[in-house]
Coordinates of C-alpha atoms in Angstrom, one line a residue:
A24 CA -38.3 4.4 39.7
T25 CA -41.7 5.0 38.1
P26 CA -43.9 1.9 37.8
V27 CA -44.8 1.0 34.3
D28 CA -48.5 1.9 33.2
P29 CA -49.4 -0.5 30.4
N30 CA -52.0 1.8 29.1
R31 CA -49.8 4.9 29.2
H32 CA -46.1 4.4 29.0
L33 CA -44.4 4.3 25.6
F34 CA -41.7 1.8 25.0
R35 CA -39.4 1.9 22.0
I36 CA -39.9 -1.4 20.1
G37 CA -37.0 -1.3 17.7
S38 CA -37.2 -3.7 14.8
L39 CA -40.7 -4.9 15.8
S40 CA -41.6 -1.7 13.9
K41 CA -40.7 -3.7 10.7
T42 CA -43.9 -5.7 10.9
F43 CA -46.0 -2.7 10.2
T44 CA -43.8 -1.9 7.2
W45 CA -44.5 -5.5 5.9
I46 CA -48.2 -5.2 6.6
L47 CA -48.3 -1.8 4.6
L48 CA -46.4 -3.5 1.8
M49 CA -48.8 -6.4 1.5
R50 CA -51.7 -3.9 1.6
E51 CA -50.1 -2.4 -1.6
V52 CA -49.7 -5.8 -3.1
E53 CA -53.3 -6.6 -2.5
A54 CA -54.3 -3.3 -4.0
G55 CA -52.2 -4.1 -7.2
R56 CA -49.9 -1.1 -6.8
V57 CA -46.9 -3.3 -6.0
Q58 CA -45.7 -6.5 -7.4
L59 CA -43.5 -8.8 -5.3
N60 CA -41.5 -10.0 -8.3
Q61 CA -40.7 -6.6 -9.7
P62 CA -37.3 -5.0 -9.2
V63 CA -37.4 -2.4 -6.3
N64 CA -36.0 0.1 -8.9
S65 CA -39.5 0.1 -10.6
Y66 CA -40.8 1.8 -7.5
L67 CA -38.2 4.3 -6.8
P68 CA -37.0 7.7 -8.2
E69 CA -33.6 7.6 -10.1
A70 CA -31.9 9.2 -7.1
L71 CA -32.8 6.3 -4.8
Q72 CA -32.4 3.4 -7.3
V73 CA -30.0 0.7 -6.4
P74 CA -27.1 0.4 -8.9
A75 CA -26.4 -3.0 -10.4
G76 CA -22.8 -3.1 -9.0
G77 CA -21.7 -5.8 -11.1
W78 CA -24.4 -8.2 -10.2
S79 CA -26.6 -9.9 -12.9
K80 CA -30.0 -10.1 -11.0
P81 CA -32.0 -7.0 -9.9
I82 CA -33.3 -6.8 -6.2
R83 CA -36.9 -7.6 -6.2
V84 CA -39.5 -6.6 -3.6
I85 CA -39.9 -10.1 -2.4
D86 CA -36.1 -10.2 -1.7
L87 CA -36.7 -7.4 0.8
T88 CA -39.3 -9.3 2.6
G89 CA -36.9 -12.3 3.1
H90 CA -33.9 -10.2 4.1
A91 CA -32.1 -11.3 1.0
P92 CA -31.3 -8.3 -1.1
G93 CA -27.6 -9.0 -0.9
F94 CA -26.5 -5.8 0.9
E95 CA -23.7 -5.6 3.4
D96 CA -24.9 -4.3 6.7
Q97 CA -24.1 -0.8 8.1
S98 CA -25.1 0.8 11.3
L99 CA -22.6 2.9 13.1
G100 CA -23.0 6.5 12.9
S101 CA -26.3 6.3 10.7
L102 CA -28.8 3.8 12.2
F103 CA -29.6 5.9 15.5
V104 CA -29.2 9.7 15.7
G105 CA -28.6 11.3 19.1
D106 CA -28.9 15.0 18.3
P107 CA -32.1 15.9 16.4
A108 CA -30.3 18.5 14.5
D109 CA -28.6 15.6 12.7
L110 CA -31.8 14.0 11.4
T111 CA -32.4 13.8 7.7
S112 CA -35.4 12.7 5.5
A113 CA -35.8 9.2 4.7
A114 CA -34.9 9.8 1.1
E115 CA -31.7 11.5 2.2
F116 CA -30.8 8.7 4.5
L117 CA -31.3 6.1 1.5
R118 CA -29.2 8.2 -0.9
R119 CA -26.4 8.9 1.6
H120 CA -26.0 5.5 3.3
R121 CA -26.5 3.1 0.6
P122 CA -24.5 -0.1 1.4
E123 CA -22.6 -2.1 -1.0
R124 CA -24.0 -5.1 -2.8
V125 CA -22.0 -8.1 -1.9
R126 CA -23.9 -11.0 -3.3
E127 CA -26.7 -12.0 -5.7
P128 CA -30.2 -11.3 -4.2
G129 CA -32.5 -14.1 -3.1
L130 CA -29.7 -16.5 -2.0
F131 CA -30.1 -16.6 1.7
P132 CA -31.2 -14.2 4.4
T133 CA -28.7 -11.7 5.9
Y134 CA -30.8 -9.2 8.1
S135 CA -31.0 -5.9 6.3
N136 CA -32.1 -2.6 7.8
Y137 CA -31.5 -0.9 4.6
G138 CA -33.6 -3.3 2.7
T139 CA -36.5 -2.6 5.0
A140 CA -35.9 1.2 4.7
L141 CA -36.3 0.6 0.9
A142 CA -39.6 -1.1 1.5
A143 CA -40.8 1.6 3.7
E144 CA -40.0 4.2 1.1
I145 CA -41.7 2.2 -1.6
V146 CA -44.9 1.9 0.2
T147 CA -44.9 5.5 1.2
R148 CA -44.6 6.5 -2.4
T149 CA -47.1 4.0 -3.8
A150 CA -49.7 4.7 -1.2
R151 CA -49.2 8.4 -1.9
A152 CA -48.4 9.4 1.7
P153 CA -46.1 12.4 2.7
D154 CA -44.1 10.3 5.0
F155 CA -44.1 6.9 6.8
P156 CA -45.4 8.0 10.2
T157 CA -48.5 9.7 8.4
L158 CA -49.0 6.4 6.3
V159 CA -48.9 4.0 9.2
E160 CA -51.2 6.2 11.1
R161 CA -53.7 6.5 8.3
D162 CA -53.7 2.8 7.2
V163 CA -52.9 0.8 10.3
L164 CA -52.9 2.5 13.7
R165 CA -56.3 4.5 13.5
P166 CA -58.3 1.7 11.9
A167 CA -57.0 -0.7 14.3
G168 CA -57.6 1.5 17.3
L169 CA -53.9 1.6 18.3
S170 CA -54.2 5.0 19.7
R171 CA -51.1 4.8 22.0
T172 CA -48.7 3.7 19.2
T173 CA -46.8 6.2 17.1
F174 CA -43.9 6.5 14.7
R175 CA -43.3 10.1 15.5
E176 CA -40.9 11.5 17.9
P177 CA -40.3 14.5 19.9
Y178 CA -38.0 17.1 18.4
P179 CA -38.2 20.7 17.1
A180 CA -40.4 20.8 13.9
R181 CA -38.2 21.2 10.8
Q182 CA -39.0 21.2 7.0
G183 CA -38.3 18.0 5.3
L184 CA -39.0 15.9 8.4
P185 CA -42.3 14.4 9.5
A186 CA -44.4 16.4 12.0
P187 CA -42.9 15.6 15.5
L188 CA -45.0 14.2 18.4
T189 CA -46.3 16.9 20.6
G190 CA -48.8 17.1 23.5
P191 CA -49.2 15.0 26.5
M192 CA -48.3 11.9 24.7
A193 CA -44.8 13.1 24.0
D194 CA -44.2 13.2 27.9
D195 CA -45.1 9.5 28.3
F196 CA -41.9 7.9 26.8
A197 CA -40.1 5.5 29.1
D198 CA -36.4 6.2 29.3
G199 CA -33.9 3.8 28.2
H200 CA -31.1 2.6 30.4
R201 CA -27.6 1.1 30.2
W202 CA -25.9 -0.9 33.0
T203 CA -22.7 0.7 34.1
G204 CA -21.6 -2.1 36.4
G205 CA -23.0 -0.8 39.6
T206 CA -26.2 1.1 38.5
F207 CA -28.4 2.0 35.6
A208 CA -27.6 5.2 33.6
K209 CA -30.3 6.9 31.5
N210 CA -29.7 6.9 27.8
R211 CA -30.4 9.9 25.6
F212 CA -33.5 9.8 23.3
E213 CA -32.8 7.5 20.3
H214 CA -34.0 9.3 17.1
I215 CA -35.0 6.8 14.3
V216 CA -37.5 8.8 12.4
H217 CA -35.3 9.0 9.5
I218 CA -36.0 5.3 9.1
A219 CA -39.3 5.0 11.0
G220 CA -40.4 1.9 9.1
V221 CA -37.2 0.1 10.3
G222 CA -37.2 0.8 14.0
G223 CA -39.2 4.0 14.9
G224 CA -42.2 2.6 16.6
S225 CA -43.1 3.4 20.2
T226 CA -46.2 1.7 22.0
T227 CA -47.8 0.5 25.1
A228 CA -48.4 -3.1 26.3
A229 CA -52.2 -2.5 25.9
D230 CA -51.7 -1.5 22.4
M231 CA -49.7 -4.5 21.6
T232 CA -52.4 -6.7 22.9
R233 CA -54.8 -5.2 20.3
Y234 CA -52.0 -5.7 17.7
M235 CA -51.4 -9.3 18.6
T236 CA -55.3 -9.9 18.4
L237 CA -55.2 -8.4 14.9
L238 CA -52.4 -10.7 13.8
L239 CA -54.2 -13.8 15.2
N240 CA -57.4 -12.7 13.5
E241 CA -55.6 -12.5 10.2
G242 CA -55.9 -8.8 9.7
A243 CA -59.4 -8.2 11.1
L244 CA -60.2 -6.3 14.4
D245 CA -63.4 -4.9 15.7
G246 CA -65.0 -4.8 12.3
A247 CA -62.1 -3.2 10.6
T248 CA -59.9 -5.1 8.0
I249 CA -56.4 -4.0 8.0
Y250 CA -55.1 -6.5 5.5
G251 CA -56.7 -9.3 3.6
P252 CA -56.3 -13.1 2.9
R253 CA -53.4 -12.7 0.5
A254 CA -51.3 -10.9 3.1
A255 CA -52.4 -13.3 5.8
Q256 CA -51.3 -16.2 3.6
A257 CA -48.1 -14.4 3.0
F258 CA -47.2 -14.1 6.6
R259 CA -47.5 -17.9 6.8
T260 CA -45.3 -18.5 3.7
P261 CA -41.4 -18.2 3.4
S262 CA -40.4 -15.3 1.1
I263 CA -37.5 -17.4 -0.4
A264 CA -36.8 -21.1 -0.7
P265 CA -36.5 -22.6 2.8
I266 CA -33.1 -23.4 4.1
E267 CA -32.9 -26.3 6.4
G268 CA -31.8 -25.4 9.8
A269 CA -32.5 -21.7 9.6
T270 CA -35.5 -19.7 10.7
Q271 CA -37.6 -18.6 7.8
W272 CA -38.8 -15.1 7.1
R273 CA -42.5 -15.2 6.3
H274 CA -42.7 -12.1 4.2
G275 CA -41.0 -10.0 7.0
F276 CA -42.3 -12.0 9.9
M277 CA -39.9 -14.4 11.8
T278 CA -40.9 -18.0 12.6
T279 CA -40.3 -19.2 16.0
D280 CA -40.1 -22.9 17.0
L281 CA -41.6 -23.4 20.5
P282 CA -42.0 -26.3 22.9
G283 CA -44.5 -29.1 22.4
G284 CA -44.1 -28.7 18.6
F285 CA -45.9 -25.4 18.3
T286 CA -44.9 -22.7 15.9
G287 CA -45.2 -19.1 16.3
F288 CA -44.4 -15.9 14.3
G289 CA -43.5 -12.4 15.2
H290 CA -40.4 -10.2 15.6
G291 CA -38.0 -9.0 18.0
G292 CA -36.6 -5.5 18.5
A293 CA -33.5 -3.8 20.0
T294 CA -32.3 -0.3 20.5
L295 CA -29.5 1.0 22.8
G296 CA -31.8 1.1 25.7
F297 CA -34.8 -1.1 24.9
M298 CA -35.3 -4.9 24.2
T299 CA -38.5 -6.2 22.8
N300 CA -40.0 -9.4 21.5
L301 CA -43.6 -10.3 20.1
V302 CA -44.7 -13.9 19.3
V303 CA -48.2 -15.0 18.4
V304 CA -49.1 -18.8 18.2
P305 CA -52.2 -19.2 16.1
E306 CA -52.6 -22.8 17.1
L307 CA -53.0 -21.7 20.8
G308 CA -54.8 -18.3 20.2
L309 CA -51.7 -16.9 22.2
G310 CA -49.8 -13.7 22.0
V311 CA -46.8 -12.8 24.0
F312 CA -45.3 -9.3 24.1
V313 CA -42.4 -8.3 26.4
S314 CA -40.4 -5.2 26.4
T315 CA -37.7 -3.9 28.7
N316 CA -36.2 -0.4 29.0
T317 CA -32.6 -1.7 29.8
D318 CA -29.9 -3.0 27.6
T319 CA -29.6 -6.0 29.8
G320 CA -33.2 -7.3 28.9
R321 CA -32.3 -9.4 25.9
G322 CA -32.3 -12.6 27.9
L323 CA -35.8 -12.1 29.3
T324 CA -37.4 -11.0 26.0
T325 CA -35.8 -13.9 24.1
R326 CA -36.7 -16.6 26.7
L327 CA -40.1 -15.6 28.0
P328 CA -42.4 -16.7 25.1
R329 CA -40.7 -20.1 25.0
M330 CA -41.0 -20.4 28.8
L331 CA -44.7 -19.7 28.9
V332 CA -45.5 -22.1 26.2
E333 CA -43.3 -24.7 27.9
R334 CA -45.0 -24.1 31.2
F335 CA -48.6 -23.9 30.2
Y336 CA -49.1 -25.6 26.9
A337 CA -46.4 -28.2 26.1
N338 CA -47.5 -31.7 27.0
S339 CA -44.0 -33.0 27.6
A340 CA -41.3 -32.1 30.1
P341 CA -38.4 -30.1 29.1
V342 CA -35.9 -32.1 27.2
R343 CA -32.0 -32.0 27.2
L344 CA -30.6 -34.0 24.2
A345 CA -27.8 -36.4 25.0
G346 CA -24.3 -35.8 23.7
N347 CA -22.2 -38.2 21.8
P348 CA -18.6 -38.0 23.0
E349 CA -17.5 -40.9 20.6
W350 CA -18.8 -38.9 17.6
T351 CA -17.2 -35.6 18.7
Q352 CA -13.9 -37.4 19.3
A353 CA -14.0 -38.7 15.8
N354 CA -15.7 -35.9 13.8
G355 CA -15.5 -32.8 15.9
G356 CA -12.4 -31.5 14.3
K357 CA -14.3 -31.2 10.9
Y358 CA -16.5 -28.6 12.4
A359 CA -14.1 -26.9 14.8
G360 CA -12.9 -23.4 13.9
A361 CA -13.8 -19.7 13.4
Y362 CA -16.7 -18.7 11.2
L363 CA -17.3 -15.3 9.9
G364 CA -21.0 -13.9 9.8
T365 CA -22.4 -12.3 6.6
R366 CA -24.3 -9.6 8.5
R367 CA -21.4 -7.2 8.6
T368 CA -19.8 -4.2 6.7
Y369 CA -17.3 -5.5 4.1
G370 CA -14.8 -2.7 3.9
G371 CA -13.5 0.4 5.7
L372 CA -13.2 1.0 9.4
E373 CA -16.7 -0.3 10.2
G374 CA -15.7 -3.4 8.4
F375 CA -12.8 -3.7 10.6
V376 CA -14.9 -3.3 13.7
S377 CA -17.7 -5.7 12.4
R378 CA -15.1 -8.4 11.5
L379 CA -13.8 -8.2 15.3
N380 CA -17.3 -8.6 16.5
G381 CA -18.8 -10.8 13.8
Y382 CA -17.1 -14.2 14.5
A383 CA -18.4 -17.3 15.9
K384 CA -16.2 -20.0 17.3
V385 CA -17.2 -23.8 17.0
S386 CA -15.6 -26.3 19.2
P387 CA -16.5 -29.9 20.3
T388 CA -17.1 -30.5 24.1
G389 CA -15.8 -33.4 26.1
D390 CA -19.4 -34.5 26.8
G391 CA -20.3 -34.9 23.1
Y392 CA -21.8 -31.6 21.9
L393 CA -20.8 -28.9 19.5
A394 CA -20.5 -25.6 21.3
I395 CA -21.1 -22.3 19.2
Q396 CA -19.9 -19.1 20.8
A397 CA -21.0 -15.9 19.4
G398 CA -20.3 -12.8 21.4
D399 CA -21.1 -13.5 25.1
A400 CA -23.7 -16.4 24.2
T401 CA -22.8 -20.1 23.8
R402 CA -25.2 -22.7 22.7
L403 CA -24.9 -26.4 22.7
Y404 CA -26.0 -28.8 19.7
A405 CA -26.2 -32.5 19.8
P406 CA -25.1 -34.5 16.7
T407 CA -27.7 -36.6 14.8
R408 CA -27.3 -39.6 12.5
T409 CA -27.2 -37.2 9.5
P410 CA -23.8 -35.7 8.8
G411 CA -23.9 -32.0 9.3
R412 CA -27.2 -32.0 11.1
F413 CA -27.5 -31.1 14.8
L414 CA -30.2 -30.3 17.2
A415 CA -30.1 -27.7 19.9
V416 CA -29.6 -29.3 23.3
D417 CA -33.0 -28.1 24.5
G418 CA -34.6 -29.5 21.2
S419 CA -35.6 -26.0 20.0
G420 CA -34.5 -26.4 16.4
P421 CA -32.1 -27.9 13.9
L422 CA -28.8 -26.6 12.6
L423 CA -27.4 -27.7 9.3
F424 CA -23.8 -27.3 8.2
D425 CA -22.7 -27.1 4.5
L426 CA -20.1 -29.8 4.0
D427 CA -17.4 -29.7 1.4
E428 CA -16.5 -32.9 -0.6
G429 CA -14.2 -34.2 2.2
G430 CA -17.0 -33.8 4.8
K431 CA -15.5 -30.7 6.4
A432 CA -17.8 -28.0 7.5
A433 CA -17.8 -24.9 5.2
G434 CA -20.6 -22.8 7.0
W435 CA -24.1 -22.8 8.4
S436 CA -27.2 -20.8 8.5
A437 CA -27.9 -18.9 11.8
A438 CA -30.8 -20.4 13.7
S439 CA -32.1 -16.8 14.1
G440 CA -32.4 -16.5 10.2
T441 CA -30.4 -13.3 10.4
Q442 CA -27.2 -14.4 8.5
N443 CA -24.9 -17.3 7.4
F444 CA -21.7 -18.1 8.9
E445 CA -18.8 -19.1 6.7
R446 CA -15.5 -20.8 7.7
A447 CA -12.8 -18.2 8.1
K448 CA -9.8 -18.8 5.9
G449 CA -6.5 -17.0 5.5
F450 CA -6.4 -13.5 6.4
D451 CA -10.1 -13.8 7.5
N452 CA -9.2 -16.0 10.4
P453 CA -9.4 -14.3 13.7
D454 CA -7.0 -16.7 15.3
L455 CA -4.3 -15.5 12.8
F456 CA -5.2 -11.8 13.7
N457 CA -4.8 -12.5 17.3
V458 CA -1.5 -14.1 17.0
L459 CA 0.0 -11.4 14.8
F460 CA -1.5 -8.8 17.1
L461 CA 0.3 -10.3 20.0
L462 CA 3.5 -10.8 18.1
T463 CA 3.4 -7.1 17.0
L464 CA 3.1 -5.8 20.4
V465 CA 5.9 -8.0 21.7
A466 CA 8.2 -7.0 18.8
A467 CA 7.4 -3.4 19.3
A468 CA 8.0 -3.6 23.1
A469 CA 11.2 -5.7 22.5
T470 CA 12.5 -3.1 20.1
W471 CA 12.3 -0.4 22.8
I472 CA 13.6 -2.6 25.5
G473 CA 16.5 -3.5 23.3
A474 CA 17.3 0.1 22.6
A475 CA 17.2 0.8 26.4
T476 CA 19.6 -2.1 27.2
R477 CA 22.1 -0.8 24.6
L478 CA 22.4 2.6 26.1
G479 CA 26.1 3.4 27.0
R480 CA 27.4 0.5 25.0
V481 CA 29.8 1.1 22.1
I482 CA 28.2 -0.2 19.0
R483 CA 29.3 0.6 15.5
P484 CA 26.5 -0.2 13.2
T485 CA 26.6 0.4 9.4
D486 CA 24.8 3.5 8.0
H487 CA 21.8 1.2 6.8
Q488 CA 21.7 -0.5 10.2
A489 CA 21.6 2.8 12.1
L490 CA 18.9 4.0 9.7
S491 CA 17.0 0.6 10.2
N492 CA 17.4 1.1 14.0
L493 CA 15.9 4.5 13.9
V494 CA 13.0 3.6 11.7
S495 CA 12.3 0.4 13.9
L496 CA 12.0 2.6 17.0
V497 CA 9.6 4.9 15.2
V498 CA 7.5 2.0 13.7
A499 CA 7.5 0.3 17.1
A500 CA 6.3 3.4 18.9
L501 CA 3.5 3.8 16.1
W502 CA 2.3 0.3 16.7
L503 CA 2.0 0.7 20.4
L504 CA 0.3 4.2 20.0
S505 CA -2.1 2.7 17.4
V506 CA -3.1 -0.1 19.6
G507 CA -3.5 2.2 22.5
A508 CA -5.8 4.5 20.4
F509 CA -8.1 1.5 19.4
M510 CA -8.1 0.4 23.0
I511 CA -9.3 3.7 24.1
W512 CA -12.2 3.5 21.7
G513 CA -13.0 -0.1 22.4
S514 CA -13.2 0.3 26.2
G515 CA -15.2 3.4 25.9
A516 CA -17.7 1.7 23.5
M517 CA -18.0 -1.3 25.8
E518 CA -18.9 0.9 28.8
N519 CA -21.3 3.0 26.6
A520 CA -22.6 1.9 23.3
E521 CA -23.5 5.5 22.5
I522 CA -19.8 6.2 21.8
A523 CA -19.9 3.5 19.1
V524 CA -23.3 4.6 17.6
Y525 CA -23.5 8.2 17.7
Q526 CA -19.8 9.3 17.6
W527 CA -18.7 7.1 14.7
P528 CA -16.0 7.4 13.5
H529 CA -14.7 8.3 16.9
W530 CA -11.5 10.3 17.0
A531 CA -9.7 7.4 18.7
V532 CA -10.5 5.0 15.9
R533 CA -9.3 7.4 13.1
T534 CA -6.2 8.1 15.2
G535 CA -5.5 4.5 15.6
S536 CA -6.0 3.9 11.9
I537 CA -3.8 6.7 10.9
L538 CA -1.0 5.5 13.2
A539 CA -1.3 2.0 11.9
L540 CA -1.2 3.2 8.3
L541 CA 2.1 5.1 9.2
A542 CA 3.4 2.1 10.9
A543 CA 2.7 -0.1 7.9
I544 CA 4.4 2.5 5.6
G545 CA 7.5 2.5 8.1
T546 CA 7.4 -1.4 7.9
F547 CA 7.6 -1.3 4.2
M548 CA 10.7 0.9 4.4
L549 CA 12.3 -1.5 6.9
A550 CA 11.6 -4.4 4.4
L551 CA 13.5 -2.4 1.8
L552 CA 16.5 -2.1 4.2
L553 CA 16.6 -5.6 5.3
W554 CA 19.2 -6.7 2.8
P555 CA 21.6 -3.8 3.3
A556 CA 21.1 -4.1 7.0
W557 CA 22.5 -7.7 6.8
K558 CA 25.6 -6.6 5.4
S559 CA 28.7 -5.9 7.7
A560 CA 30.8 -2.8 7.6
D561 CA 34.2 -4.4 7.1
R562 CA 36.1 -7.6 7.9
R563 CA 36.8 -6.6 11.5
G564 CA 33.1 -7.5 12.3
D565 CA 31.7 -4.0 12.8
G566 CA 27.9 -3.9 12.6
W567 CA 25.0 -5.9 14.1
S568 CA 25.5 -9.5 15.4
V569 CA 23.9 -12.4 13.5
F570 CA 21.5 -12.7 16.4
R571 CA 20.4 -9.0 16.3
K572 CA 19.9 -9.3 12.6
L573 CA 17.7 -12.3 13.1
R574 CA 15.6 -10.6 15.8
H575 CA 15.2 -7.4 13.5
T576 CA 14.2 -9.6 10.6
A577 CA 11.6 -11.5 12.7
A578 CA 10.2 -8.1 13.9
V579 CA 9.8 -6.8 10.3
L580 CA 8.2 -10.0 9.0
V581 CA 5.7 -9.8 11.9
W582 CA 4.9 -6.2 11.3
A583 CA 4.6 -6.8 7.5
L584 CA 2.1 -9.6 8.0
F585 CA 0.1 -7.6 10.6
S586 CA 0.1 -4.7 8.2
V587 CA -1.4 -6.9 5.3
T588 CA -3.9 -8.3 7.7
L589 CA -5.1 -4.9 8.9
A590 CA -5.3 -3.6 5.3
F591 CA -7.3 -6.7 4.4
W592 CA -9.7 -6.0 7.3
G593 CA -10.1 -2.3 6.6
A594 CA -8.3 -1.0 9.6
L595 CA -5.9 1.1 7.6
S596 CA -8.8 3.0 5.7
F597 CA -9.1 5.9 8.1
W598 CA -10.8 8.0 5.4
S599 CA -13.6 5.5 5.2

């Protein structure tokens, strides 16, 4: 291992790069070349303009700064590029990977990489720069003396792309790593130059010290003014109407509640191999920057700023709010259930995958808290006297549920400010999906086991029953093979995220989708054959027994419900 040199080695900072985009945007606002309340289409060429898509309100520039443009979120196969030969220009990315609009703009924050990419394209055009890396060098990095920060990447020079990073600095990138269970494996270089203003920054710890000083000094550093008072005020003001219980976006910067009642602002960042966080606390004159070059570093980068403030600045000891078992026993059921996040793709195969990974489960605990489990993380919240309002067990911030007329929770805003969570109903419910998934496997396995046990026995089915039996065996095999294909992809993606990001859509995903679609078609055929299959051949009782007819019918019903669920989730759209 090579020790990190804070003055030399470049770490990829992921979405912390967005803060440079917002600074450049506010510079354009201060110069009068961009108006925050104007539609984004006013600043884009026709090929890049966002269609109305049936929505009444246009997306404004200020909606981008509050992560509220109303887009779905897409990332697989487009956000990061592993092979530099696959890189495209920023304009080509925006044209080719435009997500669907799924809600009116300005309603609530749902983190949008595409929205930030639009902002980066707008400022590049209004500031008359050839590309974003050149713009940020010209207007921020050089004036601020950030000589070891770059938005360029090493790759063979190619027309249509920004000039690559060359020279000694190109050899100073730290390698990103992933944990394989027993050791760390090196990742390939993550190319993000096609959306450099979204996540393409690379920097040193020393340069980030200067950058945090710039933020604390409200845009001034060593006699240079990078942005003025209007931008400084914007970075202290929410972009859209505040939502109680959710972190507010201060024109692109994220608010952070800290121990002792202090408030900071900054941004986190993540790539496949780097985890980063930056928080500045003007009241304390404090800035904290932490970055790791492993995919296991999220816990450290998230907790360290809070731990430092708690240890050296907070005047009170760490708190743990008391739970209320009587309250959770009486009211916990109104909040319990599955909730689907709004930061996801809403259709196609990526929609299917993002639904599987985009849920949070809420459940009351025996000691009087609400537990919210999202992915591998679980957070506890203590109830307050206000219905629907909770506080994190460590006192770090509030959580406010939306309640319906009957007092039942309908959803909440994520504390991170990155999305809302809405109660999952009907086919949206992952519990229904899981039950149907297991029943489908049981029915498929039982179909083949039953066929095996009948070998050598004299059975005289009707013609329709014989056909149903044959189709059932084919459909059962298709379901089992489909699940196997999806599991091949899932296990590989869990071990190595590069499979999900760079190889999307993976052959196993498409194979699983095609097989599931064929199984669904076969299930429809079985449904058409159900009534004829129930008829006996003659009065002597030839044909299936009543018990076998019931088993067959149950299998068809399970497969039919699972087919509808998969279609609703996008799993059958192998072409998408």
